[in-house]
GROMACS .gro file of C-alpha atoms in nm:
model
  360
    1MET     CA    1   8.856   8.068  12.269
    2ALA     CA    2   8.919   8.379  12.057
    3PHE     CA    3   9.291   8.428  12.092
    4VAL     CA    4   9.456   8.274  11.787
    5CYS     CA    5   9.613   8.535  11.557
    6LEU     CA    6   9.697   8.420  11.207
    7ILE     CA    7   9.687   8.757  11.031
    8SER     CA    8  10.004   8.912  10.893
    9ARG     CA    9  10.091   9.278  10.916
   10ASP     CA   10  10.066   9.311  10.538
   11SER     CA   11   9.686   9.297  10.554
   12LEU     CA   12   9.633   9.542  10.837
   13ALA     CA   13   9.478   9.889  10.798
   14TRP     CA   14   9.143  10.058  10.859
   15SER     CA   15   8.890   9.831  10.692
   16ASN     CA   16   8.777   9.873  10.332
   17LYS     CA   17   8.439   9.988  10.462
   18GLU     CA   18   8.602  10.257  10.676
   19HIS     CA   19   8.834  10.379  10.400
   20ILE     CA   20   8.543  10.401  10.156
   21GLN     CA   21   8.321  10.590  10.398
   22LEU     CA   22   8.583  10.825  10.545
   23THR     CA   23   8.703  10.924  10.200
   24ARG     CA   24   8.355  10.967  10.058
   25MET     CA   25   8.250  11.177  10.357
   26ALA     CA   26   8.559  11.398  10.328
   27ALA     CA   27   8.445  11.485   9.975
   28GLU     CA   28   8.077  11.526  10.071
   29LEU     CA   29   8.158  11.764  10.355
   30LEU     CA   30   8.388  11.973  10.135
   31ILE     CA   31   8.120  11.990   9.866
   32ALA     CA   32   7.872  12.113  10.129
   33ASP     CA   33   8.117  12.370  10.269
   34PRO     CA   34   8.052  12.725  10.137
   35ALA     CA   35   8.425  12.798  10.167
   36THR     CA   36   8.519  12.532   9.911
   37PRO     CA   37   8.589  12.687   9.567
   38PRO     CA   38   8.311  12.609   9.315
   39ASP     CA   39   8.549  12.446   9.067
   40MET     CA   40   8.688  12.224   9.342
   41LYS     CA   41   8.332  12.125   9.436
   42ALA     CA   42   8.267  12.032   9.073
   43TRP     CA   43   8.581  11.817   9.062
   44LEU     CA   44   8.499  11.642   9.391
   45THR     CA   45   8.140  11.577   9.284
   46GLU     CA   46   8.260  11.410   8.964
   47ALA     CA   47   8.547  11.225   9.134
   48ASN     CA   48   8.339  11.104   9.430
   49ARG     CA   49   8.061  10.950   9.214
   50GLN     CA   50   7.873  10.816   9.519
   51ASN     CA   51   7.760  11.134   9.694
   52MET     CA   52   7.532  11.076   9.995
   53ASP     CA   53   7.383  11.277  10.280
   54MET     CA   54   7.447  11.207  10.648
   55ASP     CA   55   7.136  10.992  10.688
   56ALA     CA   56   7.253  10.767  10.406
   57GLU     CA   57   7.603  10.754  10.554
   58ARG     CA   58   7.459  10.651  10.890
   59ALA     CA   59   7.257  10.374  10.726
   60TYR     CA   60   7.568  10.260  10.537
   61PHE     CA   61   7.769  10.236  10.858
   62LEU     CA   62   7.496  10.056  11.050
   63HIS     CA   63   7.392   9.802  10.788
   64GLN     CA   64   7.639   9.765  10.499
   65ARG     CA   65   7.889   9.480  10.489
   66VAL     CA   66   8.189   9.521  10.260
   67GLY     CA   67   8.451   9.268  10.361
   68THR     CA   68   8.793   9.200  10.213
   69PHE     CA   69   8.716   9.327   9.863
   70PRO     CA   70   8.566   9.674   9.798
   71ARG     CA   71   8.239   9.555   9.644
   72GLY     CA   72   8.017   9.838   9.528
   73ALA     CA   73   8.279  10.109   9.575
   74ASP     CA   74   8.337  10.369   9.306
   75GLY     CA   75   8.517  10.698   9.260
   76LEU     CA   76   8.727  10.833   9.545
   77GLY     CA   77   8.611  10.560   9.783
   78PHE     CA   78   8.729  10.292   9.541
   79TRP     CA   79   9.070  10.456   9.496
   80ALA     CA   80   9.105  10.481   9.873
   81THR     CA   81   9.097  10.100   9.896
   82MET     CA   82   9.356  10.040   9.625
   83PRO     CA   83   9.670  10.075   9.841
   84ASP     CA   84   9.552   9.775  10.043
   85MET     CA   85   9.458   9.585   9.727
   86ASP     CA   86   9.806   9.657   9.586
   87LYS     CA   87   9.968   9.477   9.878
   88GLY     CA   88   9.871   9.141   9.738
   89GLY     CA   89  10.023   9.167   9.391
   90PRO     CA   90  10.301   8.908   9.358
   91SER     CA   91  10.592   8.976   9.122
   92SER     CA   92  10.704   8.615   9.118
   93ALA     CA   93  10.574   8.263   9.169
   94ARG     CA   94  10.717   8.280   9.522
   95GLY     CA   95  10.482   8.568   9.605
   96LYS     CA   96  10.741   8.844   9.645
   97GLN     CA   97  10.574   9.185   9.632
   98ASN     CA   98  10.683   9.445   9.381
   99GLU     CA   99  10.907   9.714   9.523
  100ILE     CA  100  10.776  10.068   9.484
  101GLU     CA  101  11.016  10.341   9.388
  102PRO     CA  102  11.174  10.555   9.515
  103PHE     CA  103  11.132  10.368   9.844
  104GLY     CA  104  11.278  10.032   9.754
  105LEU     CA  105  11.003   9.872   9.964
  106PRO     CA  106  10.683   9.683   9.887
  107GLU     CA  107  10.346   9.854   9.927
  108SER     CA  108  10.287   9.686  10.262
  109GLN     CA  109  10.575   9.883  10.420
  110LEU     CA  110  10.427  10.221  10.326
  111HIS     CA  111  10.122  10.223  10.555
  112PHE     CA  112  10.285  10.264  10.895
  113THR     CA  113  10.589  10.380  11.085
  114ASP     CA  114  10.711  10.197  11.395
  115MET     CA  115  10.812  10.510  11.581
  116GLU     CA  116  11.029  10.332  11.837
  117LEU     CA  117  11.268  10.215  11.563
  118LEU     CA  118  11.356  10.578  11.487
  119ASN     CA  119  11.513  10.628  11.829
  120PRO     CA  120  11.892  10.668  11.809
  121ASP     CA  121  11.937  10.419  12.095
  122GLU     CA  122  11.860  10.060  11.989
  123ALA     CA  123  11.778   9.976  12.351
  124THR     CA  124  11.460  10.181  12.308
  125HIS     CA  125  11.339  10.002  11.994
  126THR     CA  126  11.050   9.841  12.183
  127TYR     CA  127  10.707   9.955  12.299
  128ARG     CA  128  10.664  10.058  12.663
  129ASP     CA  129  10.329  10.117  12.829
  130ASP     CA  130  10.463  10.433  12.993
  131LEU     CA  131  10.537  10.575  12.644
  132SER     CA  132  10.901  10.627  12.739
  133HIS     CA  133  11.020  10.486  12.405
  134LYS     CA  134  10.829  10.734  12.192
  135PRO     CA  135  11.088  10.938  11.997
  136ARG     CA  136  11.103  11.314  11.985
  137LEU     CA  137  11.022  11.495  11.660
  138ALA     CA  138  11.373  11.645  11.647
  139GLU     CA  139  11.526  11.294  11.648
  140ILE     CA  140  11.341  11.175  11.338
  141PRO     CA  141  11.544  11.217  11.017
  142HIS     CA  142  11.385  11.347  10.697
  143ASP     CA  143  11.626  11.126  10.509
  144MET     CA  144  11.497  10.820  10.327
  145SER     CA  145  11.847  10.675  10.307
  146ASP     CA  146  11.868  10.639  10.686
  147PRO     CA  147  11.861  10.257  10.732
  148ARG     CA  148  11.611  10.280  11.018
  149TRP     CA  149  11.334  10.368  10.774
  150LYS     CA  150  11.362  10.034  10.594
  151LYS     CA  151  11.259   9.859  10.915
  152ALA     CA  152  11.026  10.122  11.057
  153GLY     CA  153  10.806  10.170  10.748
  154MET     CA  154  10.786  10.479  10.529
  155LEU     CA  155  10.436  10.619  10.572
  156PRO     CA  156  10.553  10.986  10.597
  157PHE     CA  157  10.750  10.957  10.273
  158ARG     CA  158  10.458  10.789  10.096
  159VAL     CA  159  10.223  11.069  10.202
  160GLU     CA  160  10.475  11.322  10.072
  161ASP     CA  161  10.511  11.130   9.744
  162VAL     CA  162  10.139  11.087   9.676
  163TYR     CA  163  10.067  11.450   9.768
  164LYS     CA  164  10.313  11.558   9.498
  165LYS     CA  165  10.146  11.323   9.248
  166LEU     CA  166   9.807  11.477   9.330
  167VAL     CA  167   9.942  11.830   9.279
  168LYS     CA  168  10.101  11.729   8.949
  169SER     CA  169   9.777  11.575   8.819
  170LEU     CA  170   9.578  11.883   8.919
  171LYS     CA  171   9.827  12.117   8.751
  172GLU     CA  172   9.812  11.913   8.431
  173GLY     CA  173   9.430  11.914   8.431
  174ARG     CA  174   9.399  11.536   8.460
  175LEU     CA  175   9.105  11.545   8.701
  176ALA     CA  176   8.888  11.241   8.632
  177ASP     CA  177   8.949  10.877   8.546
  178LYS     CA  178   8.868  10.696   8.226
  179ASP     CA  179   8.669  10.380   8.299
  180GLY     CA  180   8.848  10.058   8.217
  181GLN     CA  181   9.192  10.213   8.165
  182TYR     CA  182   9.350  10.141   8.504
  183PRO     CA  183   9.646  10.115   8.566
  184ARG     CA  184   9.750  10.311   8.257
  185ASP     CA  185   9.517  10.599   8.345
  186ASP     CA  186   9.670  10.853   8.585
  187HIS     CA  187   9.456  11.131   8.732
  188ALA     CA  188   9.382  11.349   9.034
  189GLY     CA  189   9.090  11.136   9.151
  190LYS     CA  190   9.317  10.835   9.182
  191TRP     CA  191   9.584  11.019   9.378
  192ALA     CA  192   9.330  11.195   9.598
  193GLY     CA  193   9.196  10.851   9.693
  194TYR     CA  194   9.542  10.710   9.754
  195LEU     CA  195   9.635  11.011   9.965
  196ALA     CA  196   9.317  10.969  10.169
  197HIS     CA  197   9.408  10.608  10.242
  198TYR     CA  198   9.749  10.688  10.385
  199LEU     CA  199   9.623  10.988  10.583
  200GLU     CA  200   9.349  10.771  10.733
  201ASP     CA  201   9.595  10.496  10.827
  202ASN     CA  202   9.801  10.766  10.994
  203THR     CA  203   9.535  10.824  11.262
  204GLN     CA  204   9.518  10.454  11.360
  205PRO     CA  205   9.743  10.453  11.672
  206GLN     CA  206   9.867  10.099  11.611
  207HIS     CA  207  10.019  10.216  11.280
  208ALA     CA  208  10.272  10.410  11.489
  209THR     CA  209  10.422  10.128  11.695
  210ILE     CA  210  10.623   9.811  11.662
  211ASP     CA  211  10.365   9.653  11.898
  212PHE     CA  212  10.091   9.690  11.639
  213MET     CA  213   9.898   9.392  11.781
  214SER     CA  214   9.917   9.519  12.143
  215ARG     CA  215  10.086   9.196  12.243
  216ALA     CA  216  10.271   9.364  12.529
  217TYR     CA  217   9.941   9.353  12.720
  218PHE     CA  218   9.929   8.975  12.682
  219GLY     CA  219  10.286   8.905  12.789
  220HIS     CA  220  10.406   8.926  12.426
  221ASN     CA  221  10.229   8.597  12.357
  222THR     CA  222  10.232   8.534  11.982
  223ARG     CA  223   9.893   8.363  12.021
  224SER     CA  224   9.736   8.675  12.169
  225PRO     CA  225   9.409   8.815  12.026
  226ASN     CA  226   9.396   9.022  11.710
  227ILE     CA  227   9.357   9.357  11.885
  228HIS     CA  228   9.439   9.540  11.562
  229SER     CA  229   9.120   9.403  11.408
  230ASP     CA  230   8.923   9.477  11.724
  231VAL     CA  231   9.023   9.843  11.698
  232GLU     CA  232   8.943   9.859  11.328
  233TYR     CA  233   8.692   9.653  11.134
  234ARG     CA  234   8.525   9.441  11.406
  235LEU     CA  235   8.283   9.713  11.519
  236GLY     CA  236   8.174   9.829  11.175
  237ASP     CA  237   8.225   9.531  10.943
  238ASP     CA  238   8.250   9.207  11.139
  239ASP     CA  239   8.117   8.921  10.927
  240THR     CA  240   7.947   8.738  11.216
  241ASN     CA  241   7.811   9.009  11.449
  242ASP     CA  242   7.670   9.355  11.378
  243PHE     CA  243   7.709   9.485  11.738
  244MET     CA  244   7.413   9.710  11.655
  245PRO     CA  245   7.371   9.893  11.990
  246LEU     CA  246   7.744   9.968  11.990
  247ARG     CA  247   7.732  10.081  11.626
  248GLU     CA  248   7.447  10.319  11.703
  249GLU     CA  249   7.633  10.455  12.005
  250TYR     CA  250   7.949  10.495  11.801
  251TRP     CA  251   7.777  10.681  11.516
  252ALA     CA  252   7.642  10.941  11.760
  253LEU     CA  253   7.993  10.992  11.899
  254PHE     CA  254   8.141  11.008  11.549
  255ALA     CA  255   7.884  11.264  11.429
  256LYS     CA  256   7.963  11.480  11.732
  257ALA     CA  257   8.338  11.441  11.677
  258LEU     CA  258   8.295  11.566  11.320
  259GLN     CA  259   8.162  11.888  11.468
  260ASP     CA  260   8.413  11.919  11.752
  261VAL     CA  261   8.747  11.779  11.632
  262LYS     CA  262   8.998  12.023  11.488
  263ASP     CA  263   9.318  11.925  11.314
  264PRO     CA  264   9.588  12.043  11.557
  265ILE     CA  265   9.875  12.007  11.311
  266GLN     CA  266  10.027  12.347  11.231
  267THR     CA  267  10.276  12.257  10.960
  268THR     CA  268  10.178  12.249  10.592
  269ASP     CA  269  10.460  12.002  10.519
  270PRO     CA  270  10.291  11.664  10.443
  271TRP     CA  271  10.594  11.468  10.569
  272GLN     CA  272  10.624  11.648  10.901
  273GLY     CA  273  10.249  11.656  10.949
  274THR     CA  274  10.236  11.277  10.913
  275ILE     CA  275  10.509  11.237  11.175
  276GLU     CA  276  10.323  11.468  11.414
  277VAL     CA  277   9.997  11.275  11.369
  278SER     CA  278  10.181  10.950  11.449
  279LEU     CA  279  10.342  11.099  11.759
  280THR     CA  280  10.007  11.231  11.885
  281SER     CA  281   9.815  10.911  11.807
  282TYR     CA  282  10.087  10.708  11.980
  283ASP     CA  283   9.955  10.837  12.313
  284ALA     CA  284   9.634  10.635  12.265
  285LEU     CA  285   9.822  10.302  12.276
  286PRO     CA  286   9.792  10.247  12.654
  287LEU     CA  287   9.415  10.302  12.630
  288ILE     CA  288   9.399  10.037  12.357
  289GLY     CA  289   9.611   9.798  12.561
  290ARG     CA  290   9.399   9.832  12.874
  291ALA     CA  291   9.082   9.794  12.669
  292ALA     CA  292   9.227   9.475  12.522
  293MET     CA  293   9.289   9.334  12.868
  294ALA     CA  294   8.934   9.422  12.973
  295GLY     CA  295   8.781   9.285  12.654
  296TYR     CA  296   8.952   8.948  12.690
  297GLY     CA  297   8.925   8.914  13.067
  298MET     CA  298   9.296   8.945  13.142
  299THR     CA  299   9.408   9.018  13.497
  300GLY     CA  300   9.722   9.173  13.642
  301SER     CA  301   9.876   9.498  13.523
  302PRO     CA  302   9.974   9.621  13.173
  303THR     CA  303  10.338   9.547  13.255
  304ALA     CA  304  10.264   9.211  13.422
  305PRO     CA  305   9.950   9.056  13.268
  306GLU     CA  306   9.815   8.734  13.417
  307GLY     CA  307   9.585   8.459  13.298
  308HIS     CA  308   9.478   8.361  12.948
  309PRO     CA  309   9.253   8.547  12.705
  310SER     CA  310   8.887   8.453  12.725
  311GLU     CA  311   8.608   8.506  12.473
  312PHE     CA  312   8.591   8.862  12.335
  313ASN     CA  313   8.350   9.088  12.521
  314ALA     CA  314   8.265   9.384  12.298
  315GLU     CA  315   8.092   9.585  12.572
  316ARG     CA  316   8.395   9.565  12.800
  317PHE     CA  317   8.638   9.640  12.518
  318TYR     CA  318   8.466   9.940  12.357
  319HIS     CA  319   8.355  10.091  12.689
  320ALA     CA  320   8.696  10.058  12.855
  321LYS     CA  321   8.834  10.396  12.960
  322GLY     CA  322   9.177  10.553  12.959
  323GLN     CA  323   9.364  10.879  12.918
  324TYR     CA  324   9.416  11.034  12.577
  325LEU     CA  325   9.466  11.397  12.472
  326GLY     CA  326   9.457  11.507  12.834
  327ARG     CA  327   9.120  11.358  12.922
  328GLU     CA  328   8.951  11.030  13.002
  329MET     CA  329   8.766  10.865  12.716
  330THR     CA  330   8.632  10.526  12.613
  331MET     CA  331   8.758  10.321  12.322
  332LEU     CA  332   8.447  10.423  12.128
  333GLU     CA  333   8.524  10.790  12.189
  334MET     CA  334   8.888  10.745  12.091
  335LYS     CA  335   8.796  10.568  11.768
  336ALA     CA  336   8.538  10.836  11.686
  337HIS     CA  337   8.796  11.107  11.746
  338GLN     CA  338   9.062  10.941  11.532
  339GLN     CA  339   8.827  10.878  11.241
  340ALA     CA  340   8.686  11.230  11.250
  341TRP     CA  341   9.044  11.356  11.260
  342ALA     CA  342   9.121  11.141  10.957
  343ILE     CA  343   8.846  11.314  10.762
  344LYS     CA  344   8.978  11.656  10.865
  345ARG     CA  345   9.331  11.561  10.754
  346VAL     CA  346   9.205  11.440  10.416
  347GLN     CA  347   9.004  11.756  10.363
  348ARG     CA  348   9.296  11.974  10.464
  349LEU     CA  349   9.551  11.818  10.228
  350TRP     CA  350   9.308  11.797   9.937
  351ARG     CA  351   9.232  12.167   9.979
  352GLN     CA  352   9.601  12.248  10.023
  353ALA     CA  353   9.685  12.064   9.700
  354TRP     CA  354   9.403  12.246   9.519
  355ASP     CA  355   9.517  12.587   9.644
  356GLU     CA  356   9.879  12.512   9.558
  357THR     CA  357   9.770  12.422   9.207
  358HIS     CA  358   9.561  12.738   9.170
  359GLY     CA  359   9.823  12.976   9.308
  360LYS     CA  360   9.663  13.052   9.644
   0.00000   0.00000   0.00000
């Protein structure tokens, strides 16, 4: 039976493999774009270090295993894994994480925002399959001192903070890292990688809900399957099964999404843009929940599930269909869309920071 969940929220995010590849590809595509300023291309080429073409990226996705530690990563891809690595640093023998200023929270609380907890009415601080507990943008305070943020998680503020650090490093001409001098070394490549990480987490729908394990679809059973991992690393970096036909199918969808997906966010404000991405991605949660039920052989309805989870069926899970963005799509299509969108968000904010630095 594959339904025991022993993973804590602190370790959840897109996988190291995904963060490395999405970040590296964001740089590669900007370097290949004729509209990218030549001096920005030069910086990205140096900062990226591991520049590949699409055939090499496809081979990496299909065949490379990375796992818990970012083995083989360098440049921007390496820095994009560091926010997850920083979660594990204890500040005492009891394992308490260091608090990061100005948030007053450990690193693990900066990768998500449980949108329901920002509702003014505490009765709506839970996930509902009908999305009725999703807050409205106007109800969300741009005020870090609001006590709801301490519980909800401060991803929008962290994006805002790291974006400012990237701009500062670019303005001061600190573009590239000095090998062997981390953490003392501070430079634009580091902050570009950190920013990519948080922007990529932002497009994972389960980073926008208190029900980040989709347990509502299993009767809120604490021994429900690890759906968060099924959405993220299982397809591309599972350590026991390569799911090769599904990987090949996914890559074709992902390559197409890179051509088709446009970033719909209008604001240039990193904080507000992060909120808007969370609110949009939130709408994919019912699709994930129904796919989870299909993948583990659950019966009943999303609001009244029946039975017990059976062995994971990848075909049923990744081919399950639901509504998202006004159309029907499979889990594979949704994941491809969200990861292509992540690349577009990274590219957009990197370019925005560069233009802000260069007076454009």
